Each structure stands twice: as structure tokens, then as C-alpha cells.
Tab-separated table of C-alpha atoms in Angstrom:
chain	number	residue	atom	x	y	z
A	1	UNK	CA	58.782	18.635	168.546
A	2	UNK	CA	56.077	16.158	167.651
A	3	UNK	CA	54.561	18.705	165.317
A	4	UNK	CA	57.872	19.043	163.436
A	5	UNK	CA	58.137	15.289	163.076
A	6	UNK	CA	54.571	15.179	161.826
A	7	UNK	CA	55.266	17.875	159.219
A	8	UNK	CA	58.425	16.090	158.048
A	9	UNK	CA	56.522	12.851	157.757
A	10	UNK	CA	53.712	14.560	155.851
A	11	UNK	CA	56.155	16.137	153.405
A	12	UNK	CA	57.872	12.810	152.885
A	13	UNK	CA	54.551	11.150	152.117
A	14	UNK	CA	53.654	13.934	149.655
A	15	UNK	CA	57.052	13.589	147.992
A	16	UNK	CA	56.573	9.859	147.660
A	17	UNK	CA	53.108	10.418	146.166
A	18	UNK	CA	54.506	12.912	143.637
A	19	UNK	CA	57.322	10.533	142.723
A	20	UNK	CA	54.785	7.767	142.284
A	21	UNK	CA	52.609	9.908	140.054
A	22	UNK	CA	55.649	10.889	137.955
A	23	UNK	CA	56.649	7.239	137.658
A	24	UNK	CA	53.126	6.372	136.507
A	25	UNK	CA	52.605	9.210	134.020
A	26	UNK	CA	56.147	9.733	132.730
A	27	UNK	CA	56.046	6.786	130.299
A	28	UNK	CA	52.755	8.086	128.874
A	29	UNK	CA	54.265	11.563	128.545
A	30	UNK	CA	57.354	10.198	126.789
A	31	UNK	CA	55.169	8.149	124.418
A	32	UNK	CA	52.980	11.199	123.694
A	33	UNK	CA	56.030	13.352	122.909
A	34	UNK	CA	57.502	10.624	120.689
A	35	UNK	CA	54.236	10.277	118.766
A	36	UNK	CA	54.018	14.040	118.379
A	37	UNK	CA	57.536	14.075	116.972
A	38	UNK	CA	56.664	11.225	114.590
A	39	UNK	CA	53.577	13.105	113.349
A	40	UNK	CA	55.654	16.228	112.852
A	41	UNK	CA	58.264	14.198	110.935
A	42	UNK	CA	55.586	12.606	108.731
A	43	UNK	CA	54.051	16.015	108.024
A	44	UNK	CA	57.481	17.314	107.025
A	45	UNK	CA	58.073	14.285	104.769
A	46	UNK	CA	54.744	14.770	102.979
A	47	UNK	CA	55.577	18.451	102.544
A	48	UNK	CA	58.939	17.398	101.078
A	49	UNK	CA	57.053	15.075	98.716
A	50	UNK	CA	55.060	17.982	97.263
A	51	UNK	CA	58.185	20.120	96.968
A	52	UNK	CA	60.210	17.387	95.242
A	53	UNK	CA	57.331	16.502	92.905
A	54	UNK	CA	56.977	20.137	91.810
A	55	UNK	CA	60.712	20.306	91.148
A	56	UNK	CA	60.680	17.041	89.141
A	57	UNK	CA	57.700	18.254	87.078
A	58	UNK	CA	59.543	21.491	86.285
A	59	UNK	CA	62.641	19.506	85.313
A	60	UNK	CA	60.745	17.201	82.946
A	61	UNK	CA	59.146	20.251	81.337
A	62	UNK	CA	62.549	21.909	80.906
A	63	UNK	CA	63.920	18.751	79.264
A	64	UNK	CA	61.009	18.035	76.921
A	65	UNK	CA	59.207	21.324	76.206
A	66	UNK	CA	61.313	21.799	73.038
A	67	UNK	CA	60.719	18.414	71.405
A	68	UNK	CA	58.835	20.201	68.609
A	69	UNK	CA	60.669	22.629	66.301
A	70	UNK	CA	59.557	26.268	66.062
A	71	UNK	CA	57.993	25.880	62.633
A	72	UNK	CA	54.514	26.574	61.293
A	73	UNK	CA	54.639	23.338	59.287
A	74	UNK	CA	56.592	20.514	60.915
A	75	UNK	CA	58.711	18.305	58.669
A	76	UNK	CA	56.806	15.032	58.170
A	77	UNK	CA	60.057	13.058	58.368
A	78	UNK	CA	60.600	13.946	62.053
A	79	UNK	CA	59.753	11.332	64.671
A	80	UNK	CA	59.879	10.756	68.422
A	81	UNK	CA	60.694	7.258	69.699
A	82	UNK	CA	59.382	5.737	72.944
A	83	UNK	CA	60.437	2.201	73.868
A	84	UNK	CA	60.676	-0.149	76.839
A	85	UNK	CA	63.805	-0.568	78.931
A	86	UNK	CA	63.521	-4.234	78.003
A	87	UNK	CA	64.785	-3.202	74.535
A	88	UNK	CA	67.523	-0.583	74.989
A	89	UNK	CA	69.089	0.988	71.860
A	90	UNK	CA	72.636	0.219	70.731
A	91	UNK	CA	73.761	3.699	71.809
A	92	UNK	CA	73.044	2.705	75.425
A	93	UNK	CA	74.540	-0.775	75.224
A	94	UNK	CA	77.190	0.101	77.826
A	95	UNK	CA	74.604	1.423	80.280
A	96	UNK	CA	72.199	-0.555	82.467
A	97	UNK	CA	68.820	0.827	81.428
A	98	UNK	CA	66.075	0.090	83.955
A	99	UNK	CA	63.970	-2.652	82.372
A	100	UNK	CA	60.782	-1.482	84.105
A	101	UNK	CA	61.069	2.054	82.708
A	102	UNK	CA	60.584	3.598	79.271
A	103	UNK	CA	63.256	5.429	77.318
A	104	UNK	CA	62.718	8.291	74.906
A	105	UNK	CA	64.714	9.353	71.853
A	106	UNK	CA	64.079	12.853	70.591
A	107	UNK	CA	65.618	16.155	69.581
A	108	UNK	CA	65.860	19.263	71.743
A	109	UNK	CA	64.942	21.921	69.164
A	110	UNK	CA	66.033	25.405	70.104
A	111	UNK	CA	68.110	25.295	73.245
A	112	UNK	CA	69.636	28.126	71.213
A	113	UNK	CA	66.944	29.971	69.257
A	114	UNK	CA	66.636	33.410	67.655
A	115	UNK	CA	64.792	35.331	64.948
A	116	UNK	CA	67.076	35.999	61.968
A	117	UNK	CA	67.058	37.139	58.348
A	118	UNK	CA	69.223	35.013	56.064
A	119	UNK	CA	71.340	37.408	53.991
A	120	UNK	CA	73.902	34.909	52.694
A	121	UNK	CA	74.707	31.217	52.720
A	122	UNK	CA	76.794	30.378	54.688
A	123	UNK	CA	75.293	32.839	57.153
A	124	UNK	CA	76.787	34.471	60.222
A	125	UNK	CA	75.086	35.042	63.566
A	126	UNK	CA	76.167	36.600	66.841
A	127	UNK	CA	73.956	34.254	68.879
A	128	UNK	CA	75.646	33.212	72.118
A	129	UNK	CA	75.127	29.472	72.007
A	130	UNK	CA	76.395	26.150	73.304
A	131	UNK	CA	76.961	24.727	69.830
A	132	UNK	CA	80.272	23.796	68.243
A	133	UNK	CA	81.533	23.105	64.726
A	134	UNK	CA	79.741	20.111	63.203
A	135	UNK	CA	76.533	20.513	65.223
A	136	UNK	CA	73.141	20.547	63.507
A	137	UNK	CA	70.954	23.626	63.160
A	138	UNK	CA	67.653	24.422	61.480
A	139	UNK	CA	66.191	27.535	59.863
A	140	UNK	CA	62.440	27.720	59.380
A	141	UNK	CA	59.850	30.194	58.217
A	142	UNK	CA	56.116	29.671	57.805
A	143	UNK	CA	56.714	28.729	54.171
A	144	UNK	CA	59.648	26.342	54.469
A	145	UNK	CA	62.425	24.877	56.605
A	146	UNK	CA	66.081	24.206	55.856
A	147	UNK	CA	68.618	21.977	57.561
A	148	UNK	CA	71.967	23.477	58.444
A	149	UNK	CA	75.315	22.721	60.041
A	150	UNK	CA	77.590	24.830	62.193
A	151	UNK	CA	80.853	25.431	60.321
A	152	UNK	CA	82.757	27.449	62.901
A	153	UNK	CA	82.298	29.158	66.264
A	154	UNK	CA	84.242	32.041	67.789
A	155	UNK	CA	83.699	34.338	70.754
A	156	UNK	CA	81.967	36.867	68.489
A	157	UNK	CA	80.075	34.897	65.850
A	158	UNK	CA	79.033	31.533	64.446
A	159	UNK	CA	79.039	30.535	60.784
A	160	UNK	CA	76.260	28.223	59.625
A	161	UNK	CA	75.812	26.552	56.243
A	162	UNK	CA	72.206	25.897	55.170
A	163	UNK	CA	71.340	23.021	52.841
A	164	UNK	CA	69.641	25.278	50.263
A	165	UNK	CA	70.352	28.796	48.986
A	166	UNK	CA	66.583	29.346	48.643
A	167	UNK	CA	66.660	30.419	52.292
A	168	UNK	CA	68.558	33.602	51.376
A	169	UNK	CA	66.307	36.639	51.771
A	170	UNK	CA	63.854	34.905	54.121
A	171	UNK	CA	63.164	35.809	57.745
A	172	UNK	CA	62.418	33.146	60.325
A	173	UNK	CA	63.744	31.175	63.280
A	174	UNK	CA	67.244	29.753	63.570
A	175	UNK	CA	67.548	27.060	66.220
A	176	UNK	CA	69.952	24.419	67.427
A	177	UNK	CA	69.151	20.700	67.212
A	178	UNK	CA	70.474	18.366	69.916
A	179	UNK	CA	69.418	14.724	69.785
A	180	UNK	CA	69.279	12.798	73.079
A	181	UNK	CA	68.191	9.585	74.755
A	182	UNK	CA	66.403	10.027	78.093
A	183	UNK	CA	66.171	6.971	80.350
A	184	UNK	CA	66.371	5.631	83.917
A	185	UNK	CA	69.580	3.933	85.004
A	186	UNK	CA	71.674	3.461	88.120
A	187	UNK	CA	72.875	6.757	89.529
A	188	UNK	CA	76.233	7.655	90.968
A	189	UNK	CA	75.073	6.816	94.504
A	190	UNK	CA	73.783	3.371	93.491
A	191	UNK	CA	70.056	4.211	93.321
A	192	UNK	CA	68.122	4.841	90.110
A	193	UNK	CA	68.265	8.232	88.424
A	194	UNK	CA	67.116	10.000	85.263
A	195	UNK	CA	69.891	10.207	82.656
A	196	UNK	CA	70.439	11.873	79.292
A	197	UNK	CA	72.865	10.632	76.635
A	198	UNK	CA	73.647	12.507	73.374
A	199	UNK	CA	72.244	10.731	70.350
A	200	UNK	CA	75.506	10.486	68.412
A	201	UNK	CA	78.488	11.180	70.671
A	202	UNK	CA	79.319	12.758	74.004
A	203	UNK	CA	79.145	11.983	77.704
A	204	UNK	CA	76.026	10.880	79.571
A	205	UNK	CA	74.632	13.266	82.188
A	206	UNK	CA	72.814	12.320	85.393
A	207	UNK	CA	69.841	14.699	85.510
A	208	UNK	CA	67.923	13.745	88.656
A	209	UNK	CA	68.854	11.203	91.292
A	210	UNK	CA	65.975	9.410	93.001
A	211	UNK	CA	63.691	8.851	89.987
A	212	UNK	CA	63.188	5.096	90.260
A	213	UNK	CA	60.778	4.376	87.420
A	214	UNK	CA	59.308	6.218	84.427
A	215	UNK	CA	56.605	5.689	81.800
A	216	UNK	CA	56.000	7.998	78.817
A	217	UNK	CA	52.929	8.209	76.579
A	218	UNK	CA	52.471	10.402	73.464
A	219	UNK	CA	49.320	12.507	73.193
A	220	UNK	CA	48.444	12.515	69.487
A	221	UNK	CA	46.310	14.645	67.185
A	222	UNK	CA	45.724	12.168	64.370
A	223	UNK	CA	43.292	14.245	62.290
A	224	UNK	CA	45.271	17.500	62.612
A	225	UNK	CA	42.399	19.519	64.106
A	226	UNK	CA	44.525	20.861	66.966
A	227	UNK	CA	42.930	18.592	69.604
A	228	UNK	CA	44.309	15.466	71.266
A	229	UNK	CA	42.595	12.349	69.916
A	230	UNK	CA	44.669	9.582	71.481
A	231	UNK	CA	46.876	8.872	74.447
A	232	UNK	CA	48.867	6.057	72.875
A	233	UNK	CA	49.994	3.291	75.245
A	234	UNK	CA	51.963	1.392	72.589
A	235	UNK	CA	55.692	1.662	71.938
A	236	UNK	CA	57.155	2.862	68.661
A	237	UNK	CA	57.983	5.906	66.530
A	238	UNK	CA	55.506	8.772	66.514
A	239	UNK	CA	55.465	11.592	63.914
A	240	UNK	CA	56.112	15.005	65.428
A	241	UNK	CA	53.412	16.542	63.232
A	242	UNK	CA	50.824	14.590	65.288
A	243	UNK	CA	52.412	15.143	68.705
A	244	UNK	CA	50.595	17.552	71.036
A	245	UNK	CA	52.017	16.537	74.383
A	246	UNK	CA	53.403	13.829	76.660
A	247	UNK	CA	51.779	12.086	79.603
A	248	UNK	CA	54.571	11.178	82.032
A	249	UNK	CA	54.323	8.853	85.039
A	250	UNK	CA	57.190	8.393	87.470
A	251	UNK	CA	58.097	6.902	90.838
A	252	UNK	CA	60.580	8.758	93.011
A	253	UNK	CA	62.347	8.428	96.350
A	254	UNK	CA	63.090	11.115	98.907
A	255	UNK	CA	66.754	11.291	99.848
A	256	UNK	CA	67.726	10.893	103.517
A	257	UNK	CA	64.173	9.855	104.398
A	258	UNK	CA	63.887	7.858	107.616
A	259	UNK	CA	60.678	6.914	109.381
A	260	UNK	CA	59.695	4.271	111.904
A	261	UNK	CA	59.017	0.900	110.300
A	262	UNK	CA	55.380	0.923	111.427
A	263	UNK	CA	54.923	4.339	109.747
A	264	UNK	CA	55.696	2.875	106.292
A	265	UNK	CA	52.924	1.311	104.281
A	266	UNK	CA	52.755	-0.344	100.864
A	267	UNK	CA	50.844	1.504	98.147
A	268	UNK	CA	49.876	0.586	94.604
A	269	UNK	CA	49.703	2.724	91.456
A	270	UNK	CA	48.007	1.618	88.232
A	271	UNK	CA	49.875	2.919	85.198
A	272	UNK	CA	48.184	3.917	81.944
A	273	UNK	CA	49.852	0.870	80.428
A	274	UNK	CA	48.016	-1.410	82.855
A	275	UNK	CA	51.037	-2.084	85.056
A	276	UNK	CA	50.958	-2.091	88.853
A	277	UNK	CA	53.680	-0.123	90.595
A	278	UNK	CA	54.319	-0.947	94.259
A	279	UNK	CA	56.126	1.478	96.539
A	280	UNK	CA	56.483	2.287	100.218
A	281	UNK	CA	55.043	5.593	101.383
A	282	UNK	CA	56.045	8.122	102.646
A	283	UNK	CA	59.696	7.812	101.546
A	284	UNK	CA	58.584	6.790	98.046
A	285	UNK	CA	55.825	8.320	95.982
A	286	UNK	CA	54.394	8.509	92.441
A	287	UNK	CA	53.761	11.536	90.260
A	288	UNK	CA	52.319	12.219	86.817
A	289	UNK	CA	51.991	15.249	84.592
A	290	UNK	CA	51.077	16.483	81.116
A	291	UNK	CA	53.776	18.281	79.137
A	292	UNK	CA	52.022	20.341	76.473
A	293	UNK	CA	53.974	20.762	73.227
């Protein structure tokens, strides 16, 4: 009988010891698990950063890779404009352009593009394209280039009038011309986004939500030797015949990004224009890229 009581007492003491050990180590275990989860979350956020940056880079390239026409000799009258959001153009007067970002005015040459031989003027083409009557087009060969306008569009063909009958008999590239403004403004969810507005008429389009700031710099070949001589940090109009690429800097935010307050930290980025950009990592980040033209 005494032995049973002794065993029960011993088991009770062991149970109390185990409970005490659990009470001591459980908080440390909970903290360790929480920190492990935080590290896993941070790792996932940084992975998301790389994924989003790659997608933004691809989007910028898709938007701006056709800023130069497909012509051996580029028309010297063609320009690209880069200006500060402090001085928005009249076309964007109804929009709130981010004053800390740059805006760009240019022409998307060749969203529709095909090799053709001009057999008459007006000419007909079966190109499946986005254009409509009144839109601009351009025909170019290595010898010359001719402006054109879309006269009519049907499900089977488009009729295009070129400015000069000298194009008849020549083979070259026929391409669409769509002028746009690209800029940063408030998005539909209230945060900044990249927008595009047609140069003359039409609705604005939100391209990428979460781009908070943007700077654009032309890479110029001033002596026409095929090499970049200057990365110009000034604003203004730049001739397309000298343009070889764009250097783009941007700040972006990850959507639905939530981290503990002590996991955020302030970072600083020095722009090519000498500006300091401040942002909170990891939910915000900065990217840059070269778009070769």
C-alpha cells in the first residue's frame, strides 16, 4: 500500500516537473516559431520583389521598344519628349500627374507592322490591325519614307493613302503610328500607377498599379557612330535619329504586403538626376533597366 502511494507521489512530482519545464520553454518555442514564420514571410516577399521587378521590366520594354520607326534612315523631324511631372502637358491637364515623376511623349511605331510592296496609291492591305479610319501610318524603305493615313477599315482589308505617289513600286515596311503620353498618376485603387494617354484623343489606360515613381533618361549617340555617347539627365526634346536607348528608374510597391513594423526599414536610392528616393523595404523597392532601341 505504501509502495503504491509512493509511486503515485513520484508520478505526480514528475508530472509537475514536466509541466514546469513546458511552462518555462513554451514561450521560447512560440517565439522561435513566430520568428521562423517571419523569416519565411520575408523570404517570400523578397522573392515576390524579384518576380514583380522582372514583370515590370518586361512591361516597360513592351511599351517602349517600338519608339523608333523601322527605317534605315530615321526622319530628322521626329522627336521624343521627356519632362518633369512638375510641368505636365495640356493634354493631361485633367489628370493629376505625379510631380516627382517624369512623363514621356512618344510614338509607338509598328504595333501593326508588315513587309509590303506598294502597287497603287491609295494602297490596300490585308493586315489584321487595331487601326481605324483617320489613324496615321508610315511606309519606309531604305531609300525613303512616306507618311500615310488610314482611309477605311473592313474585316478583310484596310485602305491607306500615302502622302506621295513616288512610293508606288517600292518594297518596304508599312507600320502603324500611335502617339502616347506615359506618366505616373493616381490609380483606380488610390495608389500611384503607370498610365498611358493617347496623344490626340481617346481614353487613358492604367497600365501597372503600384509603380509609385519613375525617372527616364535618353541614351544618345550624338556623333552617329552607333555607340552611346551620353546619358542625358536634362529634360527636353530629343531627336530620334540620336536615340539608342532609355535608362529607366522606378519605385514600386508590392500589393497586399504586410510585415511586422520592426521588419520594415528605410532605404535610400540615388537617382541619375541626383535625387534621393526614400522607401520602406521590403514592401517597397526600386528597380532600373536599359531599354535598347
